[in-house]
XYZ file of C-alpha atoms in Angstrom:
514
model
C -51.514 104.385 -14.561
C -50.287 107.681 -13.145
C -48.728 107.278 -9.664
C -50.296 109.076 -6.813
C -46.832 109.978 -5.545
C -43.483 110.106 -7.234
C -40.324 111.124 -5.220
C -37.048 111.549 -7.012
C -33.506 112.234 -5.819
C -34.553 113.666 -2.428
C -31.858 114.929 -0.125
C -32.209 115.991 3.466
C -29.550 116.817 6.008
C -29.643 117.524 9.759
C -26.717 118.868 11.798
C -24.028 116.104 11.727
C -26.365 113.652 9.828
C -27.165 113.196 6.181
C -30.562 111.692 6.605
C -31.428 111.198 2.870
C -29.269 110.950 -0.186
C -30.952 110.730 -3.647
C -33.948 108.959 -2.084
C -36.739 107.582 -4.329
C -40.341 106.212 -3.867
C -43.478 105.610 -5.842
C -47.046 105.043 -4.703
C -49.885 103.787 -7.024
C -53.591 104.323 -6.494
C -55.110 101.517 -4.607
C -51.739 100.116 -3.542
C -50.295 99.174 -0.181
C -46.654 99.975 -0.445
C -44.360 98.816 2.408
C -41.464 100.999 3.309
C -38.761 99.068 4.975
C -35.352 99.826 6.536
C -33.453 99.572 9.762
C -33.983 102.392 12.375
C -32.153 105.477 11.089
C -32.435 104.318 7.425
C -34.374 107.482 6.500
C -37.929 106.090 5.961
C -39.472 108.244 8.571
C -37.789 111.371 7.365
C -38.830 110.644 3.869
C -42.473 110.292 4.907
C -42.243 113.414 7.074
C -41.170 115.503 4.022
C -44.049 114.087 2.137
C -46.423 114.968 4.949
C -44.929 118.487 5.168
C -43.437 118.197 8.587
C -39.740 118.576 7.195
C -38.590 120.398 4.109
C -36.472 118.796 1.468
C -32.936 120.115 0.627
C -33.097 118.875 -2.920
C -35.035 116.712 -5.226
C -38.576 116.492 -6.680
C -42.086 115.474 -5.436
C -44.841 114.816 -7.841
C -48.475 114.271 -6.786
C -50.661 112.639 -9.562
C -47.977 113.722 -12.093
C -47.710 117.453 -11.023
C -44.611 118.767 -9.308
C -45.411 120.198 -5.950
C -43.756 121.886 -2.804
C -45.090 120.865 0.425
C -44.190 123.569 2.972
C -46.476 122.525 5.793
C -48.703 119.628 7.125
C -51.756 121.801 6.018
C -50.326 121.897 2.603
C -50.079 118.174 2.538
C -53.685 117.698 3.640
C -54.752 120.058 0.931
C -52.973 117.690 -1.491
C -54.760 114.736 0.044
C -51.816 113.398 2.137
C -52.309 112.355 5.711
C -49.832 110.562 8.113
C -50.894 108.482 11.218
C -47.869 108.554 13.590
C -46.875 105.665 15.911
C -47.597 107.953 18.841
C -51.266 108.830 18.296
C -52.297 112.525 18.417
C -55.633 112.600 19.894
C -57.165 114.558 22.810
C -58.489 112.166 25.316
C -61.125 114.481 26.913
C -62.782 115.204 23.523
C -65.269 112.996 21.681
C -64.534 110.879 18.586
C -66.242 113.347 16.421
C -64.581 116.442 18.067
C -61.109 114.857 17.555
C -61.804 114.199 13.833
C -63.078 117.676 12.989
C -61.151 119.753 15.473
C -60.522 123.294 13.998
C -63.082 122.404 11.182
C -66.312 122.084 13.204
C -69.551 122.761 11.372
C -71.324 125.986 12.540
C -74.934 126.863 12.873
C -76.633 129.480 10.634
C -75.050 132.601 12.301
C -71.605 131.050 12.107
C -71.050 131.558 15.829
C -72.213 128.350 17.535
C -70.948 124.855 16.864
C -73.399 122.510 15.281
C -72.874 119.357 17.386
C -75.648 117.406 15.547
C -73.949 117.990 12.183
C -70.540 117.243 13.726
C -71.737 113.855 14.939
C -73.599 113.033 11.680
C -70.524 113.805 9.687
C -68.332 111.459 12.047
C -71.094 108.717 11.766
C -70.897 108.904 7.941
C -67.141 108.299 8.006
C -67.498 105.412 10.428
C -70.223 103.956 8.214
C -67.862 104.081 5.230
C -65.339 102.221 7.372
C -67.944 99.729 8.573
C -66.913 100.709 12.045
C -69.330 100.470 14.920
C -68.501 103.460 17.002
C -70.465 106.167 18.795
C -69.137 109.622 17.582
C -70.032 111.002 21.103
C -67.682 108.666 22.968
C -64.719 110.188 24.773
C -61.530 109.091 23.147
C -59.850 108.463 26.389
C -62.263 105.709 27.151
C -61.413 103.751 24.023
C -58.858 101.072 23.378
C -55.633 101.980 21.408
C -57.088 100.012 18.452
C -60.319 102.134 18.360
C -58.087 105.236 18.772
C -56.156 104.169 15.688
C -59.494 103.911 13.786
C -60.264 107.457 14.810
C -56.931 108.652 13.426
C -57.815 106.854 10.139
C -61.248 108.445 10.226
C -59.659 111.866 10.722
C -57.429 111.205 7.747
C -60.370 110.249 5.709
C -62.265 113.376 6.671
C -59.608 115.309 4.704
C -60.526 113.067 1.655
C -57.004 111.746 1.675
C -55.784 110.045 -1.361
C -52.463 109.085 0.340
C -52.454 107.513 3.777
C -49.079 107.055 5.607
C -49.197 104.576 8.451
C -46.139 104.438 10.827
C -45.920 101.115 12.914
C -49.878 100.991 13.056
C -49.981 97.667 14.768
C -47.374 98.251 17.429
C -49.881 98.235 20.321
C -52.617 96.060 18.705
C -53.507 92.472 19.438
C -54.229 89.913 16.771
C -57.976 90.609 16.601
C -57.461 94.359 16.339
C -54.819 93.904 13.673
C -57.358 91.852 11.652
C -59.872 94.741 11.930
C -57.273 97.307 10.879
C -56.329 95.128 7.765
C -59.966 94.884 6.938
C -60.188 98.766 6.758
C -56.930 98.895 4.953
C -58.167 96.571 2.177
C -61.362 98.592 2.010
C -59.560 101.748 1.505
C -57.291 100.052 -1.117
C -60.461 99.166 -3.006
C -61.578 102.821 -3.042
C -58.376 103.776 -4.613
C -56.502 105.216 -1.616
C -52.835 104.637 -1.710
C -51.204 103.470 1.673
C -47.583 103.720 2.667
C -47.158 101.156 5.346
C -44.116 101.328 7.753
C -43.507 98.366 9.871
C -40.875 95.964 11.045
C -43.183 92.950 11.225
C -42.362 90.833 8.240
C -45.491 88.644 8.502
C -47.715 91.675 8.337
C -45.960 93.068 5.265
C -46.329 89.770 3.592
C -50.155 89.649 4.298
C -51.110 93.314 3.579
C -48.606 94.938 1.097
C -48.346 94.808 -2.707
C -44.836 96.155 -3.058
C -41.991 96.828 -0.696
C -39.275 99.467 -1.004
C -36.154 99.172 1.108
C -33.874 102.006 2.308
C -30.558 101.818 3.955
C -28.413 104.641 5.318
C -30.726 107.273 3.763
C -30.491 105.767 0.322
C -32.846 103.970 -1.950
C -31.867 100.288 -2.242
C -34.624 98.716 -4.317
C -38.483 98.013 -4.835
C -39.839 94.442 -5.261
C -43.319 92.814 -5.453
C -44.002 91.542 -1.903
C -45.512 88.189 -2.996
C -42.515 86.871 -4.857
C -39.744 88.377 -2.607
C -38.536 86.284 0.214
C -38.200 87.599 3.841
C -34.443 86.747 3.713
C -33.992 88.857 0.660
C -35.713 91.846 2.307
C -33.626 91.487 5.442
C -30.416 91.211 3.476
C -31.397 94.459 1.498
C -32.106 96.285 4.766
C -29.008 95.457 6.697
C -26.549 95.016 3.831
C -25.590 91.614 5.140
C -27.252 88.244 6.219
C -28.148 87.906 9.782
C -27.263 84.882 11.689
C -30.070 83.772 14.096
C -29.296 84.153 17.740
C -30.739 81.183 19.758
C -30.435 81.224 23.502
C -28.547 78.278 24.858
C -30.150 76.641 27.919
C -27.519 76.193 30.700
C -28.094 74.054 33.783
C -29.862 76.767 35.748
C -30.427 74.512 38.597
C -26.836 75.117 39.530
C -27.497 78.871 39.840
C -28.912 80.734 42.824
C -32.502 82.065 42.949
C -32.031 85.796 42.944
C -35.653 86.946 42.943
C -38.761 85.144 44.246
C -42.336 86.449 44.036
C -45.012 84.884 46.269
C -48.795 85.508 45.978
C -48.490 88.998 44.453
C -51.851 90.841 44.295
C -53.111 94.029 42.986
C -56.750 93.721 42.093
C -57.881 93.320 39.421
C -54.679 93.397 37.458
C -52.567 90.972 39.464
C -54.183 87.787 41.049
C -51.994 85.712 43.312
C -48.835 85.662 41.096
C -45.864 83.543 42.189
C -42.652 82.810 40.264
C -38.851 82.609 40.715
C -35.900 83.813 38.735
C -32.385 82.383 38.768
C -28.990 84.087 38.158
C -28.116 83.817 34.526
C -31.789 82.971 33.424
C -33.999 84.652 30.750
C -37.630 84.108 31.896
C -40.088 84.893 29.213
C -43.412 86.395 30.134
C -46.058 85.625 27.615
C -49.796 86.516 27.446
C -52.316 88.533 25.517
C -52.752 92.285 25.926
C -54.233 93.043 29.301
C -53.001 89.767 30.804
C -51.161 91.690 33.575
C -47.436 91.159 32.578
C -46.615 94.824 32.658
C -48.474 95.312 35.847
C -46.463 92.588 37.580
C -43.213 94.127 36.543
C -44.241 97.659 37.449
C -45.402 96.340 40.929
C -42.107 94.561 41.548
C -40.238 97.684 40.503
C -42.229 99.798 43.005
C -43.932 101.880 40.211
C -47.431 100.808 41.371
C -48.624 99.842 44.838
C -49.458 96.255 45.823
C -52.430 94.819 47.805
C -50.437 91.896 49.089
C -47.726 89.353 48.394
C -44.073 88.805 49.154
C -40.931 89.781 47.169
C -37.692 87.986 48.074
C -34.381 89.314 46.642
C -31.333 87.022 47.012
C -33.109 84.966 49.798
C -34.181 88.082 51.756
C -37.787 89.344 52.077
C -37.852 93.089 51.048
C -40.302 95.958 50.955
C -40.311 97.885 47.589
C -42.434 101.134 47.899
C -40.718 102.958 45.046
C -38.462 102.534 42.003
C -35.763 104.028 44.130
C -36.185 101.099 46.601
C -35.933 98.662 43.548
C -32.856 100.280 42.133
C -31.052 100.142 45.518
C -31.764 96.358 45.493
C -30.219 95.977 42.029
C -33.467 95.787 39.973
C -33.803 97.726 36.698
C -36.927 98.053 34.609
C -36.936 98.902 30.874
C -40.472 100.207 30.149
C -42.404 99.177 27.010
C -42.878 102.979 26.483
C -39.193 104.015 26.398
C -39.882 107.585 25.320
C -42.359 108.252 28.197
C -40.912 106.252 31.061
C -37.397 105.255 30.024
C -35.613 108.398 28.662
C -35.320 112.025 28.976
C -35.500 112.577 25.234
C -34.581 116.220 25.401
C -31.354 115.608 27.220
C -28.142 114.198 25.623
C -27.029 110.552 25.544
C -24.365 110.909 28.347
C -26.942 112.330 30.687
C -29.445 109.579 30.022
C -26.866 106.844 30.558
C -25.583 108.119 33.987
C -28.927 109.413 35.308
C -29.605 106.393 37.686
C -26.249 106.718 39.306
C -25.655 110.438 38.978
C -24.471 110.621 42.590
C -21.323 108.814 41.614
C -20.346 111.769 39.398
C -20.692 114.571 41.845
C -17.848 116.244 43.828
C -18.150 118.420 46.816
C -22.015 117.778 46.631
C -22.486 120.375 43.998
C -20.210 119.897 40.866
C -20.604 117.203 38.184
C -17.485 115.308 37.064
C -18.284 115.930 33.368
C -15.087 114.256 32.164
C -16.002 111.000 33.952
C -19.636 111.222 32.717
C -18.393 111.472 29.047
C -15.866 108.629 29.608
C -18.616 106.414 31.104
C -21.055 107.264 28.330
C -18.354 106.577 25.604
C -17.596 103.138 27.078
C -21.239 102.096 26.970
C -21.736 103.630 23.481
C -18.868 101.531 22.286
C -19.845 98.402 24.236
C -23.535 98.409 22.915
C -22.645 99.821 19.537
C -24.931 102.780 19.984
C -25.048 104.762 16.768
C -24.756 108.477 17.666
C -22.512 111.202 16.353
C -21.328 111.766 20.025
C -22.330 111.371 23.695
C -23.577 115.010 23.491
C -26.147 114.192 20.968
C -29.812 114.726 22.118
C -31.501 111.413 22.581
C -34.614 112.244 20.685
C -32.742 112.466 17.440
C -31.521 108.892 17.516
C -33.432 105.885 16.142
C -35.699 103.700 18.273
C -33.090 100.892 18.407
C -30.457 103.183 19.543
C -32.659 104.791 22.166
C -33.480 101.292 23.515
C -29.732 100.585 23.878
C -29.417 103.858 25.873
C -32.043 102.563 28.194
C -30.140 99.367 28.585
C -26.922 101.199 29.055
C -28.278 103.214 32.002
C -29.184 100.091 33.969
C -25.845 98.593 33.223
C -24.117 101.583 34.395
C -26.219 101.265 37.624
C -24.908 97.724 37.825
C -28.363 96.176 38.167
C -28.431 92.380 38.604
C -32.146 91.858 38.014
C -33.547 93.270 34.749
C -37.086 93.512 33.550
C -37.334 94.080 29.727
C -40.798 95.082 28.748
C -41.344 94.681 24.993
C -37.629 95.232 24.336
C -37.915 95.059 20.460
C -41.121 96.988 19.980
C -40.837 99.316 17.172
C -37.249 98.576 16.195
C -35.930 96.919 13.005
C -34.763 93.439 12.423
C -31.095 94.388 12.498
C -31.389 96.185 15.873
C -33.555 93.259 17.133
C -30.767 90.913 16.520
C -28.336 93.175 18.280
C -30.656 93.339 21.357
C -31.076 89.466 21.348
C -27.323 89.068 21.351
C -27.041 91.544 24.241
C -29.646 89.837 26.246
C -27.757 86.486 25.881
C -24.484 88.248 26.771
C -26.031 89.681 29.887
C -27.433 86.341 30.870
C -24.055 84.800 30.421
C -22.533 87.359 32.657
C -24.900 86.272 35.359
C -27.627 88.934 35.113
C -31.142 87.561 35.753
C -33.660 88.750 33.146
C -37.457 88.835 32.879
C -38.442 89.477 29.173
C -42.022 90.515 28.471
C -43.072 90.185 24.785
C -46.118 89.965 22.780
C -44.229 88.096 19.922
C -44.358 84.486 20.518
C -41.417 83.612 18.189
C -39.331 85.981 20.202
C -40.471 84.454 23.502
C -39.590 80.976 22.132
C -36.275 82.032 20.723
C -34.930 83.894 23.659
C -36.265 82.254 26.898
C -34.923 79.599 29.073
C -38.341 79.164 30.631
C -41.777 80.729 29.857
C -44.272 82.043 32.192
C -47.783 82.502 30.866
C -50.454 84.952 32.120
C -54.144 85.328 31.473
C -56.465 88.002 33.079
C -54.010 88.741 35.911
C -53.164 85.143 36.750
C -50.116 83.024 36.059
C -51.682 80.090 34.207
C -48.650 77.955 33.825
C -44.927 77.741 33.199
C -43.265 75.941 30.225
C -39.779 74.927 29.267
C -38.658 76.717 26.169
C -37.267 73.541 24.729
C -39.960 71.708 22.845
C -42.733 74.261 23.482
C -44.743 75.508 20.639
C -46.829 78.755 20.007
C -49.928 76.679 20.386
C -48.847 75.588 23.851
C -48.411 79.124 24.813
C -51.696 80.329 23.476
C -53.498 77.462 25.211
C -52.361 78.825 28.474
C -52.803 82.452 27.451
C -56.492 81.980 26.764
C -57.152 79.849 29.897
C -59.521 82.081 31.822
C -59.168 80.622 35.304
C -56.161 79.945 37.650
C -54.415 76.661 36.977
C -52.874 74.948 40.041
C -51.110 72.224 38.051
C -49.874 72.061 34.469
C -48.759 69.100 32.436
C -46.319 66.579 33.970
C -43.797 67.695 31.433
C -44.080 71.308 32.666
C -44.132 70.371 36.289
C -40.854 68.369 36.074
C -38.877 70.430 33.600
C -40.350 74.032 33.604
C -41.021 74.975 37.189
C -37.937 75.904 39.317
C -38.295 77.014 42.937
């Protein structure tokens, strides 16, 4: 069988970074081939070269046996190659059909006016091929992320793509939506489409992929059949070492002071009468399905969204938080689930991002920045958090997702925040970087920081939390002790569609602390 894609000895360098060194990859027709590696391993660079976004420095690309150059994304599309990025590229005010065929709209007889009927028919035909029930005339901005993902796939199919590259396609999807995506992937596979699947979720790779290729530090490490390769083997190939699992120790938190208490927090319809407490040195896990209201609670406490009612008490004193500035002054930091949009100024350098929340400390005569102190502070956190960057002057956008996440953590540590909200702290980062984030959270808790960790990954919640708060439809449906709790226990509360005033006796005696 002639491979759809053969990549040999590919090199690519950026200023100060050798991104790819003699990289290799192969994709067969009707295959789902997982591409694995830590953040910064080179997998995204490799795929962007295949998609025509970057140009190779050396090496060869063959499509169906023929050697090709791919100077642009348009050239890649002409070769039948499409990429679906982690950040979707859709226009919310246009319809599904308009997004799919933008720039290629069918015209009426005179070639002047758009043929909307033909446009919608063509989109409907692709949806039918995907067995997807979706109105081509619906505005994309009104759809869920999962449906928007399907439109991106439909757009790729409209180019008659033979090769489909998916970069973290399930990052923002729930289990039902992931199942629907996998159904469509299997259907495309049966039609002979080759799919490159980039993800850090090992369980997904085991379920959906046929082979897995591992990269490390820009180099090809190996390719194995997924079914007969253990997760531990893949991880060891990715990181070049075996990872020791970090398990959060449960201290006697009743000896520690309550630093944050929330009573009857309301913001209809997202937050409905939520109350909880947080102690010094505690990691409180917030679990729940997408749309449960976890992020909304964090944003409201941080002052990013207004409240309809409720009380916030910090270190025993009732406070009013009208803005993030108020929260920061009280020692509260919030690490958003969307770090690029809300957590970082990606066009600015590492040092500026780290000191931004406390920039006033580095100003002299009310006008001049103390650049030496800024750089020294940045270097200390780069060293402390092991941020991989050529220097503190590197643009943040050029770093991997795991290192960007560490920069967000560094800026709140530089501001000396005692209460930290981590919203999906490991979303989109690899297993090695995850382990480092876990160790860092445990270190921060051991230092006395109080942490709320919001996560959609139940194993992560169980691994990291001292105590688990579960939400459903804007309500806190129960609290559980991490010790002895199972994923089923959490899901039972996460799907409980009404407010619960009492939980099990075990939960009441061990889990709830006020």
